[in-house]
Every structure is written in C-alpha cells, then in structure tokens.
Tab-separated table of C-alpha atoms and ligand atoms in Angstrom:
chain	number	residue	atom	x	y	z
A	63	MET	CA	-51.382	-25.007	171.322
A	64	ASN	CA	-51.929	-21.974	173.501
A	65	LEU	CA	-51.653	-18.405	172.223
A	66	SER	CA	-48.356	-17.716	174.019
A	67	PHE	CA	-46.691	-20.605	172.197
A	68	ARG	CA	-48.084	-19.690	168.787
A	69	ASP	CA	-46.917	-16.126	169.406
A	70	SER	CA	-43.395	-17.331	170.187
A	71	GLN	CA	-43.189	-18.890	166.697
A	72	VAL	CA	-44.157	-15.850	164.622
A	73	ILE	CA	-44.105	-12.536	166.473
A	74	TRP	CA	-41.383	-9.995	167.270
A	75	HIS	CA	-42.364	-7.841	170.270
A	76	PRO	CA	-41.447	-4.197	170.935
A	77	TYR	CA	-38.754	-3.354	173.510
A	78	THR	CA	-38.348	-7.060	174.222
A	79	GLN	CA	-35.231	-9.229	174.296
A	80	ALA	CA	-36.942	-12.516	173.435
A	81	ARG	CA	-33.947	-14.540	174.693
A	82	LEU	CA	-34.243	-13.122	178.168
A	83	SER	CA	-37.980	-12.592	178.548
A	84	GLY	CA	-40.572	-15.161	179.413
A	85	PRO	CA	-43.403	-15.830	176.968
A	86	PRO	CA	-45.903	-12.977	176.666
A	87	ILE	CA	-49.194	-13.262	178.491
A	88	ALA	CA	-52.042	-13.701	176.018
A	89	ILE	CA	-54.907	-11.384	176.900
A	90	VAL	CA	-58.305	-12.508	175.709
A	91	THR	CA	-60.705	-9.903	177.077
A	92	GLY	CA	-60.695	-6.600	178.870
A	93	GLU	CA	-63.321	-4.915	180.983
A	94	GLY	CA	-62.879	-1.658	182.857
A	95	VAL	CA	-59.557	-1.658	184.642
A	96	TYR	CA	-59.175	-5.462	184.249
A	97	LEU	CA	-57.518	-7.660	181.641
A	98	TYR	CA	-58.131	-11.433	181.494
A	99	ASP	CA	-55.595	-13.900	180.078
A	100	GLU	CA	-56.181	-17.174	178.250
A	101	SER	CA	-56.010	-19.118	181.516
A	102	GLY	CA	-58.653	-16.915	183.065
A	103	ASN	CA	-56.287	-14.921	185.309
A	104	ARG	CA	-57.323	-11.357	186.033
A	105	TYR	CA	-54.952	-8.370	186.068
A	106	ILE	CA	-55.418	-4.765	187.152
A	107	ASP	CA	-53.969	-2.665	184.338
A	108	ALA	CA	-52.134	-0.150	186.547
A	109	VAL	CA	-50.099	1.289	183.640
A	110	SER	CA	-53.094	1.918	181.355
A	111	SER	CA	-51.581	-0.381	178.694
A	112	TRP	CA	-48.539	1.825	178.051
A	113	TRP	CA	-50.288	5.040	179.129
A	114	VAL	CA	-53.050	5.020	176.526
A	115	ASN	CA	-56.175	3.834	178.319
A	116	LEU	CA	-58.343	6.442	180.037
A	117	HIS	CA	-61.801	4.996	180.681
A	118	GLY	CA	-61.168	1.259	180.959
A	119	HIS	CA	-60.924	-1.561	178.431
A	120	ALA	CA	-63.619	-2.409	175.893
A	121	HIS	CA	-65.681	0.573	176.991
A	122	PRO	CA	-69.229	-0.007	175.692
A	123	TYR	CA	-69.823	3.659	174.804
A	124	ILE	CA	-66.618	3.949	172.752
A	125	ALA	CA	-67.315	0.540	171.170
A	126	GLU	CA	-70.798	1.687	170.151
A	127	LYS	CA	-69.557	4.930	168.579
A	128	VAL	CA	-66.738	3.124	166.764
A	129	SER	CA	-69.048	0.457	165.362
A	130	GLU	CA	-71.573	3.102	164.215
A	131	GLN	CA	-68.757	4.873	162.370
A	132	LEU	CA	-67.457	1.617	160.855
A	133	LEU	CA	-70.824	1.014	159.237
A	134	LYS	CA	-70.983	4.596	157.923
A	135	LEU	CA	-67.479	5.320	156.624
A	136	GLU	CA	-64.327	3.424	157.584
A	137	HIS	CA	-61.781	5.561	155.754
A	138	VAL	CA	-61.277	8.088	152.996
A	139	ILE	CA	-58.203	9.783	151.539
A	140	PHE	CA	-57.656	13.031	153.499
A	141	ALA	CA	-56.111	15.153	150.738
A	142	GLY	CA	-58.882	16.808	148.764
A	143	PHE	CA	-61.515	15.141	150.975
A	144	THR	CA	-62.797	15.622	154.486
A	145	HIS	CA	-65.448	14.180	156.810
A	146	GLN	CA	-67.623	15.010	159.786
A	147	PRO	CA	-65.666	13.124	162.531
A	148	ALA	CA	-62.378	14.872	161.617
A	149	ILE	CA	-64.034	18.298	161.548
A	150	GLU	CA	-65.965	17.803	164.762
A	151	LEU	CA	-62.885	16.455	166.551
A	152	ALA	CA	-60.751	19.419	165.448
A	153	GLU	CA	-63.468	21.854	166.576
A	154	ARG	CA	-63.731	20.185	169.956
A	155	LEU	CA	-59.976	19.802	170.492
A	156	LEU	CA	-59.528	23.519	169.867
A	157	THR	CA	-62.019	24.314	172.645
A	158	ILE	CA	-59.867	22.480	175.220
A	159	LEU	CA	-56.346	23.038	173.863
A	160	PRO	CA	-54.123	25.780	175.353
A	161	ALA	CA	-54.857	29.351	174.235
A	162	GLY	CA	-53.806	30.290	170.729
A	163	GLN	CA	-54.050	26.861	169.079
A	164	ALA	CA	-55.952	27.257	165.812
A	165	ARG	CA	-55.300	24.301	163.440
A	166	ILE	CA	-55.196	20.516	163.787
A	167	PHE	CA	-52.928	18.306	161.665
A	168	TYR	CA	-53.696	14.585	161.981
A	169	SER	CA	-51.322	11.608	161.937
A	170	ASP	CA	-51.309	8.152	163.519
A	171	ASN	CA	-49.174	7.908	166.659
A	172	GLY	CA	-47.040	9.846	169.111
A	173	SER	CA	-43.812	9.612	167.126
A	174	THR	CA	-45.485	11.027	164.023
A	175	ALA	CA	-47.151	13.750	166.104
A	176	THR	CA	-43.730	14.965	167.303
A	177	GLU	CA	-42.082	14.369	163.928
A	178	VAL	CA	-44.769	16.568	162.331
A	179	ALA	CA	-44.207	19.246	164.986
A	180	VAL	CA	-40.471	19.383	164.311
A	181	LYS	CA	-40.896	19.449	160.528
A	182	MET	CA	-43.571	22.143	160.886
A	183	SER	CA	-41.292	24.339	163.003
A	184	LEU	CA	-38.286	23.952	160.677
A	185	GLN	CA	-40.318	24.678	157.549
A	186	TYR	CA	-42.122	27.557	159.259
A	187	TRP	CA	-38.812	29.435	159.483
A	188	ARG	CA	-37.767	28.431	155.981
A	189	ASN	CA	-41.092	29.631	154.554
A	190	LYS	CA	-40.528	32.940	156.314
A	191	GLY	CA	-37.084	33.251	154.758
A	192	PHE	CA	-34.905	32.242	157.726
A	193	GLN	CA	-32.309	29.484	157.897
A	194	LYS	CA	-32.710	27.756	161.256
A	195	ASN	CA	-31.827	24.131	161.793
A	196	LYS	CA	-31.273	23.605	165.519
A	197	ILE	CA	-33.749	22.162	168.021
A	198	ILE	CA	-33.523	22.416	171.808
A	199	ALA	CA	-34.761	19.476	173.896
A	200	PHE	CA	-34.387	18.290	177.488
A	201	GLN	CA	-31.859	15.727	178.620
A	202	HIS	CA	-33.794	12.499	179.448
A	203	ALA	CA	-36.480	13.493	176.916
A	204	TYR	CA	-38.454	10.889	175.006
A	205	HIS	CA	-40.395	11.922	171.909
A	206	GLY	CA	-40.714	8.643	170.005
A	207	ASP	CA	-38.886	6.029	167.960
A	208	THR	CA	-38.749	7.279	164.362
A	209	PHE	CA	-35.494	8.955	163.276
A	210	GLY	CA	-36.565	12.535	163.854
A	211	ALA	CA	-38.256	11.659	167.139
A	212	MET	CA	-35.169	9.685	168.224
A	213	SER	CA	-32.921	12.603	167.341
A	214	ILE	CA	-34.787	15.013	169.608
A	215	SER	CA	-34.922	12.407	172.399
A	216	ALA	CA	-32.137	11.729	174.892
A	217	ARG	CA	-29.250	9.596	173.693
A	218	SER	CA	-29.401	6.276	175.512
A	219	SER	CA	-28.965	2.555	175.008
A	220	PHE	CA	-32.217	2.739	173.003
A	221	THR	CA	-30.550	4.958	170.393
A	222	ASP	CA	-26.959	3.611	170.520
A	223	ALA	CA	-27.250	1.555	167.325
A	224	PHE	CA	-28.236	4.667	165.355
A	225	SER	CA	-26.288	7.421	167.080
A	226	ASP	CA	-24.135	8.348	164.048
A	227	LEU	CA	-27.218	8.996	161.963
A	228	LEU	CA	-29.207	11.102	164.420
A	229	PHE	CA	-29.206	14.847	163.826
A	230	ASP	CA	-27.547	17.070	166.336
A	231	VAL	CA	-29.800	18.540	169.021
A	232	ILE	CA	-29.081	20.950	171.867
A	233	HIS	CA	-29.940	19.025	175.023
A	234	ILE	CA	-30.416	21.245	178.067
A	235	PRO	CA	-30.523	19.959	181.675
A	236	LEU	CA	-33.904	19.156	183.183
A	237	PRO	CA	-34.975	21.878	185.634
A	238	CYS	CA	-35.496	19.546	188.588
A	239	LYS	CA	-36.370	21.147	191.919
A	240	GLY	CA	-33.509	23.367	193.016
A	241	GLU	CA	-31.761	23.201	189.632
A	242	GLU	CA	-33.996	25.606	187.719
A	243	ALA	CA	-31.416	28.393	187.629
A	244	GLU	CA	-28.875	26.148	185.914
A	245	THR	CA	-31.347	25.219	183.148
A	246	LEU	CA	-32.211	28.872	182.587
A	247	ARG	CA	-28.517	29.756	182.470
A	248	VAL	CA	-27.778	26.984	179.940
A	249	ILE	CA	-30.652	27.877	177.610
A	250	GLU	CA	-29.583	31.535	177.562
A	251	GLU	CA	-26.022	30.460	176.851
A	252	MET	CA	-27.094	28.136	174.027
A	253	ILE	CA	-29.294	30.806	172.474
A	254	GLU	CA	-26.310	33.139	172.419
A	255	GLU	CA	-23.966	30.482	171.061
A	256	HIS	CA	-26.320	29.391	168.264
A	257	GLU	CA	-27.406	32.934	167.518
A	258	GLY	CA	-30.539	33.053	165.362
A	259	ASN	CA	-30.183	29.403	164.354
A	260	ILE	CA	-32.588	27.726	166.777
A	261	ALA	CA	-35.964	26.811	165.265
A	262	ALA	CA	-37.758	25.291	168.230
A	263	PHE	CA	-37.702	24.038	171.802
A	264	ILE	CA	-39.603	20.764	172.337
A	265	PHE	CA	-40.503	19.551	175.820
A	266	GLU	CA	-42.705	17.126	177.720
A	267	PRO	CA	-44.607	19.539	179.981
A	268	LEU	CA	-44.213	18.862	183.746
A	269	VAL	CA	-43.586	15.090	183.466
A	270	LEU	CA	-40.956	13.284	181.363
A	271	GLY	CA	-42.469	9.850	180.820
A	272	ALA	CA	-40.076	7.275	179.397
A	273	GLY	CA	-37.122	9.212	180.872
A	274	GLY	CA	-38.280	7.927	184.266
A	275	MET	CA	-41.410	9.892	185.238
A	276	LEU	CA	-39.196	12.890	186.034
A	277	MET	CA	-41.156	15.925	187.203
A	278	TYR	CA	-40.509	19.655	187.250
A	279	GLU	CA	-42.473	22.786	188.030
A	280	ALA	CA	-44.754	24.836	185.790
A	281	GLU	CA	-43.064	28.056	186.901
A	282	VAL	CA	-39.700	27.267	185.295
A	283	LEU	CA	-41.377	26.022	182.109
A	284	ASP	CA	-43.192	29.358	181.900
A	285	LYS	CA	-39.813	31.081	182.092
A	286	LEU	CA	-38.312	28.818	179.405
A	287	ILE	CA	-41.232	29.452	177.049
A	288	THR	CA	-40.989	33.190	177.653
A	289	ILE	CA	-37.251	33.172	176.906
A	290	CYS	CA	-37.833	31.200	173.694
A	291	SER	CA	-40.625	33.478	172.505
A	292	ALA	CA	-38.448	36.531	173.115
A	293	ASN	CA	-35.728	34.949	170.949
A	294	SER	CA	-37.895	33.842	168.005
A	295	ILE	CA	-37.784	30.172	168.983
A	296	LEU	CA	-41.011	28.202	168.550
A	297	THR	CA	-42.159	26.129	171.542
A	298	ILE	CA	-43.538	22.612	171.109
A	299	ALA	CA	-45.410	20.925	173.965
A	300	ASP	CA	-45.265	17.143	173.583
A	301	GLU	CA	-48.501	16.257	175.405
A	302	VAL	CA	-48.524	12.716	173.997
A	303	MET	CA	-48.451	11.235	177.512
A	304	THR	CA	-49.652	14.180	179.607
A	305	GLY	CA	-52.714	15.110	177.530
A	306	PHE	CA	-56.370	14.344	178.232
A	307	GLY	CA	-56.471	14.555	182.008
A	308	ARG	CA	-53.331	12.605	182.958
A	309	THR	CA	-51.796	15.383	185.015
A	310	GLY	CA	-55.068	16.458	186.630
A	311	LYS	CA	-56.053	19.030	183.995
A	312	HIS	CA	-56.996	18.510	180.360
A	313	PHE	CA	-53.438	19.331	179.320
A	314	ALA	CA	-50.294	19.778	181.408
A	315	CYS	CA	-49.950	23.179	179.684
A	316	ASP	CA	-53.107	24.253	181.532
A	317	TYR	CA	-50.827	24.712	184.566
A	318	LEU	CA	-48.873	27.375	182.647
A	319	LYS	CA	-49.359	31.095	182.154
A	320	ALA	CA	-47.468	31.043	178.847
A	321	SER	CA	-48.739	29.146	175.790
A	322	PRO	CA	-46.810	26.874	173.434
A	323	ASP	CA	-46.900	27.393	169.651
A	324	ILE	CA	-47.411	23.710	168.844
A	325	VAL	CA	-49.006	20.836	170.800
A	326	CYS	CA	-48.512	17.094	170.110
A	327	MET	CA	-51.216	14.602	171.084
A	328	SER	CA	-51.635	10.840	170.865
A	329	LYS	CA	-51.867	7.973	173.427
A	330	GLY	CA	-55.011	8.886	175.420
A	331	ILE	CA	-56.614	10.822	172.570
A	332	THR	CA	-58.811	7.842	171.611
A	333	GLY	CA	-59.129	6.668	175.208
A	334	GLY	CA	-56.675	3.928	174.288
A	335	THR	CA	-58.858	2.441	171.577
A	336	MET	CA	-56.931	3.100	168.374
A	337	ALA	CA	-53.620	4.366	167.048
A	338	PHE	CA	-53.996	8.081	166.366
A	339	GLY	CA	-52.018	11.292	166.534
A	340	ALA	CA	-52.624	15.007	166.185
A	341	THR	CA	-50.427	18.096	166.110
A	342	SER	CA	-52.005	21.497	166.664
A	343	CYS	CA	-50.492	24.892	165.939
A	344	THR	CA	-51.206	28.605	166.070
A	345	ASP	CA	-52.663	30.590	163.219
A	346	GLU	CA	-49.276	32.337	162.875
A	347	ILE	CA	-47.630	29.006	161.994
A	348	TYR	CA	-50.425	27.845	159.699
A	349	SER	CA	-50.359	31.179	157.853
A	350	ALA	CA	-46.662	30.799	157.032
A	351	PHE	CA	-47.560	27.822	154.827
A	352	LEU	CA	-50.206	29.736	152.839
A	353	SER	CA	-48.730	30.896	149.556
A	354	ASP	CA	-49.130	30.967	145.793
A	355	ASP	CA	-45.790	29.182	145.805
A	356	ARG	CA	-46.452	25.432	146.067
A	357	GLY	CA	-42.948	24.979	147.471
A	358	LYS	CA	-44.261	26.332	150.781
A	359	THR	CA	-46.757	23.472	151.151
A	360	PHE	CA	-46.371	21.167	154.155
A	361	PHE	CA	-45.512	17.958	152.296
A	362	HIS	CA	-46.378	15.459	154.981
A	363	GLY	CA	-49.180	12.929	155.321
A	364	HIS	CA	-49.953	9.337	156.184
A	365	SER	CA	-52.227	6.853	154.436
A	366	TYR	CA	-54.478	6.726	157.483
A	367	THR	CA	-54.426	10.463	158.249
A	368	ALA	CA	-57.615	11.441	160.108
A	369	ASN	CA	-59.029	7.926	159.962
A	370	PRO	CA	-62.780	8.418	160.622
A	371	VAL	CA	-63.002	5.426	162.972
A	372	ALA	CA	-60.117	6.756	165.088
A	373	CYS	CA	-61.772	10.212	165.071
A	374	ALA	CA	-65.029	8.602	166.260
A	375	ALA	CA	-63.133	6.852	169.076
A	376	ALA	CA	-61.504	10.175	170.026
A	377	LEU	CA	-64.867	11.967	170.052
A	378	ALA	CA	-66.417	9.240	172.222
A	379	SER	CA	-63.440	9.322	174.602
A	380	MET	CA	-63.779	13.100	174.855
A	381	ASP	CA	-67.492	12.775	175.701
A	382	LEU	CA	-66.503	10.522	178.610
A	383	LEU	CA	-63.626	12.782	179.677
A	384	MET	CA	-65.950	15.802	179.834
A	385	ARG	CA	-68.374	14.069	182.188
A	386	GLU	CA	-68.205	15.489	185.673
A	387	GLU	CA	-67.707	12.022	187.163
A	388	CYS	CA	-64.544	11.534	185.096
A	389	MET	CA	-62.916	14.732	186.355
A	390	GLU	CA	-63.997	13.681	189.871
A	391	ARG	CA	-62.285	10.299	189.447
A	392	ILE	CA	-59.113	12.048	188.251
A	393	GLU	CA	-59.181	14.228	191.392
A	394	GLU	CA	-59.737	11.216	193.620
A	395	ILE	CA	-56.825	9.301	192.083
A	396	SER	CA	-54.609	12.379	192.444
A	397	ALA	CA	-55.596	12.733	196.110
A	398	SER	CA	-54.977	9.017	196.762
A	399	HIS	CA	-51.514	9.266	195.217
A	400	ARG	CA	-50.672	12.250	197.421
A	401	GLU	CA	-51.888	10.340	200.472
A	402	PHE	CA	-49.705	7.342	199.534
A	403	ILE	CA	-46.701	9.650	199.276
A	404	LEU	CA	-47.364	11.163	202.703
A	405	LYS	CA	-47.704	7.703	204.205
A	406	SER	CA	-44.498	6.461	202.551
A	407	GLN	CA	-42.276	9.428	203.421
A	408	ASP	CA	-40.057	7.333	205.674
A	409	SER	CA	-39.722	4.398	203.301
A	410	LYS	CA	-36.222	2.958	203.162
A	411	THR	CA	-36.918	1.232	199.854
A	412	PHE	CA	-38.513	4.081	197.913
A	413	LYS	CA	-36.950	7.476	197.279
A	414	ASN	CA	-38.126	10.608	195.470
A	415	LEU	CA	-41.803	9.777	195.786
A	416	ARG	CA	-43.629	12.140	193.474
A	417	SER	CA	-46.950	12.602	191.755
A	418	GLN	CA	-48.625	14.813	189.204
A	419	GLY	CA	-52.336	14.185	188.798
A	420	THR	CA	-52.962	10.503	188.108
A	421	ILE	CA	-49.231	9.692	187.814
A	422	LEU	CA	-47.399	8.361	190.885
A	423	ALA	CA	-43.684	7.508	190.725
A	424	MET	CA	-40.886	6.477	193.060
A	425	ASP	CA	-37.291	5.363	192.685
A	426	ILE	CA	-36.009	2.195	194.267
A	427	GLU	CA	-32.806	2.513	196.236
A	428	THR	CA	-30.259	0.248	194.628
A	429	PRO	CA	-26.601	-0.427	195.297
A	430	GLU	CA	-24.141	0.950	192.696
A	431	GLU	CA	-24.143	-2.383	190.818
A	432	SER	CA	-26.407	-1.674	187.873
A	433	SER	CA	-26.739	-5.382	187.060
A	434	TYR	CA	-28.610	-5.697	190.329
A	435	PHE	CA	-31.315	-3.307	189.304
A	436	HIS	CA	-31.688	-4.831	185.875
A	437	SER	CA	-32.646	-8.050	187.571
A	438	LEU	CA	-34.694	-5.987	190.017
A	439	GLY	CA	-36.782	-4.685	187.102
A	440	SER	CA	-37.908	-8.112	185.977
A	441	ARG	CA	-38.264	-9.230	189.578
A	442	LEU	CA	-40.579	-6.268	190.247
A	443	TYR	CA	-42.623	-7.039	187.150
A	444	SER	CA	-43.063	-10.698	188.163
A	445	PHE	CA	-43.828	-9.787	191.768
A	446	PHE	CA	-46.801	-7.689	190.667
A	447	ILE	CA	-47.964	-10.032	187.891
A	448	GLU	CA	-48.164	-12.843	190.456
A	449	ARG	CA	-50.473	-10.587	192.449
A	450	GLY	CA	-52.667	-9.804	189.439
A	451	ILE	CA	-51.316	-6.286	188.890
A	452	ILE	CA	-49.592	-4.933	185.793
A	453	LEU	CA	-46.783	-2.552	186.747
A	454	ARG	CA	-43.824	-2.202	184.409
A	455	PRO	CA	-40.945	-0.292	185.992
A	456	LEU	CA	-38.698	2.040	183.991
A	457	GLY	CA	-35.217	1.064	185.147
A	458	ASN	CA	-35.351	1.495	188.911
A	459	THR	CA	-38.401	3.755	188.751
A	460	LEU	CA	-41.708	2.234	189.729
A	461	TYR	CA	-44.799	4.135	188.659
A	462	VAL	CA	-48.572	3.824	188.740
A	463	MET	CA	-50.662	5.378	185.959
A	464	PRO	CA	-54.115	3.790	186.078
A	465	PRO	CA	-57.140	4.261	183.846
A	466	TYR	CA	-59.384	6.951	185.381
A	467	CYS	CA	-62.141	4.413	186.071
A	468	ILE	CA	-60.068	2.560	188.685
A	469	THR	CA	-61.931	2.241	191.993
A	470	LYS	CA	-60.463	3.212	195.349
A	471	VAL	CA	-60.555	-0.482	196.298
A	472	ASP	CA	-58.392	-1.520	193.329
A	473	LEU	CA	-56.061	1.431	193.755
A	474	ASP	CA	-55.571	0.390	197.386
A	475	LEU	CA	-54.718	-3.134	196.188
A	476	VAL	CA	-51.997	-1.642	193.993
A	477	TYR	CA	-50.595	0.447	196.868
A	478	ALA	CA	-50.723	-2.574	199.202
A	479	ALA	CA	-48.750	-4.669	196.700
A	480	ILE	CA	-46.136	-1.911	196.430
A	481	GLU	CA	-45.887	-1.786	200.223
A	482	SER	CA	-45.476	-5.545	200.478
A	483	PHE	CA	-42.718	-5.400	197.863
A	484	ALA	CA	-40.985	-2.748	199.982
A	485	LYS	CA	-41.345	-4.968	203.046
A	486	GLU	CA	-39.909	-7.955	201.205
A	487	VAL	CA	-36.903	-5.952	200.006
A	488	SER	CA	-36.248	-4.410	203.414
A	489	LEU	CA	-36.030	-7.889	205.006
A	490	GLU	CA	-33.199	-8.935	202.715
B	553	LIG	C1	-45.057	7.525	173.958
B	553	LIG	C2	-44.577	8.884	173.672
B	553	LIG	C3	-44.253	9.277	172.359
B	553	LIG	C4	-44.281	8.316	171.197
B	553	LIG	O1	-45.571	7.862	170.945
B	553	LIG	P1	-45.773	6.511	170.115
B	553	LIG	O2	-47.236	6.463	169.854
B	553	LIG	O3	-45.298	5.403	171.006
B	553	LIG	O4	-44.976	6.627	168.873
B	553	LIG	C5	-43.870	10.594	172.149
B	553	LIG	N1	-43.808	11.475	173.171
B	553	LIG	C6	-44.110	11.127	174.443
B	553	LIG	C7	-44.036	12.153	175.510
B	553	LIG	C8	-44.487	9.821	174.739
B	553	LIG	O5	-44.742	9.476	176.007
C-alpha cells in the first residue's frame, strides 16, 4: 500500500474537502527548493510550503544545529526556568526588530502569536485602569484560525460556521492604491464613534497574505499608525508572513517611519523547520504588567513555549538570513519578479500584477460565474503539479513565494509555466 492510500484511511487534512480533492501527494524527501514524492517525482516548492520555508528543505546547517540541541536539551518548562537558545534568540531578534521592541514572548504558531498580541493589548489597558474592548482590523485580514485570531480576521466562508461566536471587531477598508483617503476617513470616524474604547489596531504590514496577496503602500500605514498613537490605540504588526526577509527587508515594518507597539512572528522564523511563534512588545507594554498585584500577570502560556529545539532552528535560520548571499538572493528574486511584471503588462489573462520583495501575485480574469473560478483553482493547481511546480492559488489569485535559495533557472521555469497557462487559457 502506498502512503497516499494509507493516509486516506486515517488522516484529516487542513483546508481540504476530502470528497472533492484527489489523494494527497506523499513527499518523501526535500532538498533545497525541491520536494520528491514516493514515486520519485520532483517538484519546485514555489509557495515555500505555505510560506514558511526560507533557505530550502532539509537544510544541512539547520539540521546540524537542531540535532546538536536535541542531544543537549530537548525541552524544559518555561515558567521559572530559562535556557540559552531562548535568551540568545530574544537578544538577536531585538537587534533586527523595528525600533522600540524590548521584550519577546514565545508561543508555537502564527495564530497564537496574534492571539497573544490581542490579549496583551487588551490587558495592557485594563492593567492601566482603562476599559477598552474594541479592536480595529482590515477587511480581508487573516490572522489565524483560533477563536480570537478568527475574530480579528475578515468574515468569510472560512468563519461562517462560527460567526455567532466571534467577537465584534471594527473592520476598516484596505487602503489600496487610490483609496487611501477613504481608509483614513473611516478610521477617524470609527475612533470618534467608539470614543476611548479601542484597545488596538492589528494589521498585516504591506501585504495581506491569505486575503489574496493584497498590497498597499507604507506611506498610508505610517499615517494609520500615527493616528492610532495619537488616540491611545496600540498598533500590532502581524509579521507572521512578511517577517524574515519576505518583503525584501527583514520586516515589512522596516519600510515605515513609524513603529508598531507589538510585532507577531512565526512561519519563516525557524526557516520553515519547526512550529514556533513569538510576539514582541515595547517596554511600555511590558511595564504595565509589572506589579505587586498578581492579578496584573499575563496569564498565558503553552506547554511548548520557547521550545529549545525550535529556538535552535530559529537561531540557525537567522545565521543563514544574515549572510550577505541570502540578502543578495532576496534582491535577485525581487528584481526577477519586477521584470516578470513588466513583461506581462499586456497580459489578457492576468490582471493587477504586483510584487513586494519575494512575493509576486496576479489575479486571473474570470467571468462573473464564481463556479467557474472554483474549478479554475483546482485546474491551475493540477496544471502546475503536472509540470513539477507547486503553486496553490488563493481563489483567482495566483502567487509565487519561493524559498530564497531558488535559482534564476528554476524561477524562470516557474514564470514559463505561468506564461504557458496564460497561453492555454487565451486560446479557449
Ligand atoms: C499564516 C498566518 C497566520 C496564522 O499562522 P498559523 O501558524 O497558520 O497559525 C497569522 N497571520 C498571518 C499574517 C498569516 O499569514
């Protein structure tokens, strides 16, 4: 029996309607940008395995550091105890995080990183003697799948089954190009309407991932942060997808003049090796939890908080990220994406071609019939799989987000496959 069949008997996959999807492809090994399945087929991982992989699969340097740590200390309770990898990682993160970040709180994934950020901001105000219970978020936002993270995310078919139980959030329009003024008007209006009751504004800086790789400018985000700060609203940058070089700088917030109060990290933090999350905050926030009153404690933690092996993977990934050749690769990918956009300006199939650093996205022109593009999604996926490329569209948005180690040759193969898809569609 092959792995795909055995899987079909016992496993429930994420975001998958098993009735309608084919059997999953069983991956046996990974090396660099490639994944190999049980039949020996090779795939270029052009989506970095759900946006987590930075330096390629089974990276020998990360593997070495992880195995060294495993033989030294695999885990220890993180209340009342600490360890070298957690300390060193916090010290090093603070050297690259946006200005003002002073403390690191560890968790284990992106949803917990944002959940922690929201709880931190709400309790911050409570500890300071204020009653604030509203959060501002963008329409189309995605901050994770736990209840708090779902609540602050956009309402969609993903959240329909739970909508009655999600807490109420103020969703403001995304400041897409040309629509910045409307967003600024709405946030001002909401601040007035909910006078003194808004605890925080959470946002994916510059690129909204799951919402469809939607992009907006740093300038308007600077204005939004400035407005929030002037109105005693904490700002939370969800850098879960954008962090660690994705957008061309260490963090998307590095494009800003203003600084957020809280930053959420996960996905690429371990180079895609292990589940891990971190939430950083300013000294001002941390200080509000210091008290002789135990009621002001931040009562949050996970069994695997600050897992030493995950910290070792994160430290190793950061070593690789800091190498000059890695930043050069990021620049080269960014330049290639821009070149592809220039070349595809007149495409009849692709609209709204856009890029930010290593992320390239485009929308596929579809007729009104939404059923058509649902089938288009799986057709796209199969088209690329047959050509040995993993691309997983979001609705009618096709995007490329490769590991930084991808070569120009492989990146060109990905572009060529996209162009041949466009050709095929245009002949219909
Ligand atoms: C993926 C993602 C999350 C959730 O992370 P998980 O590890 O999947 O829970 C949160 N925020 C953003 C911006 C993300 O892209």
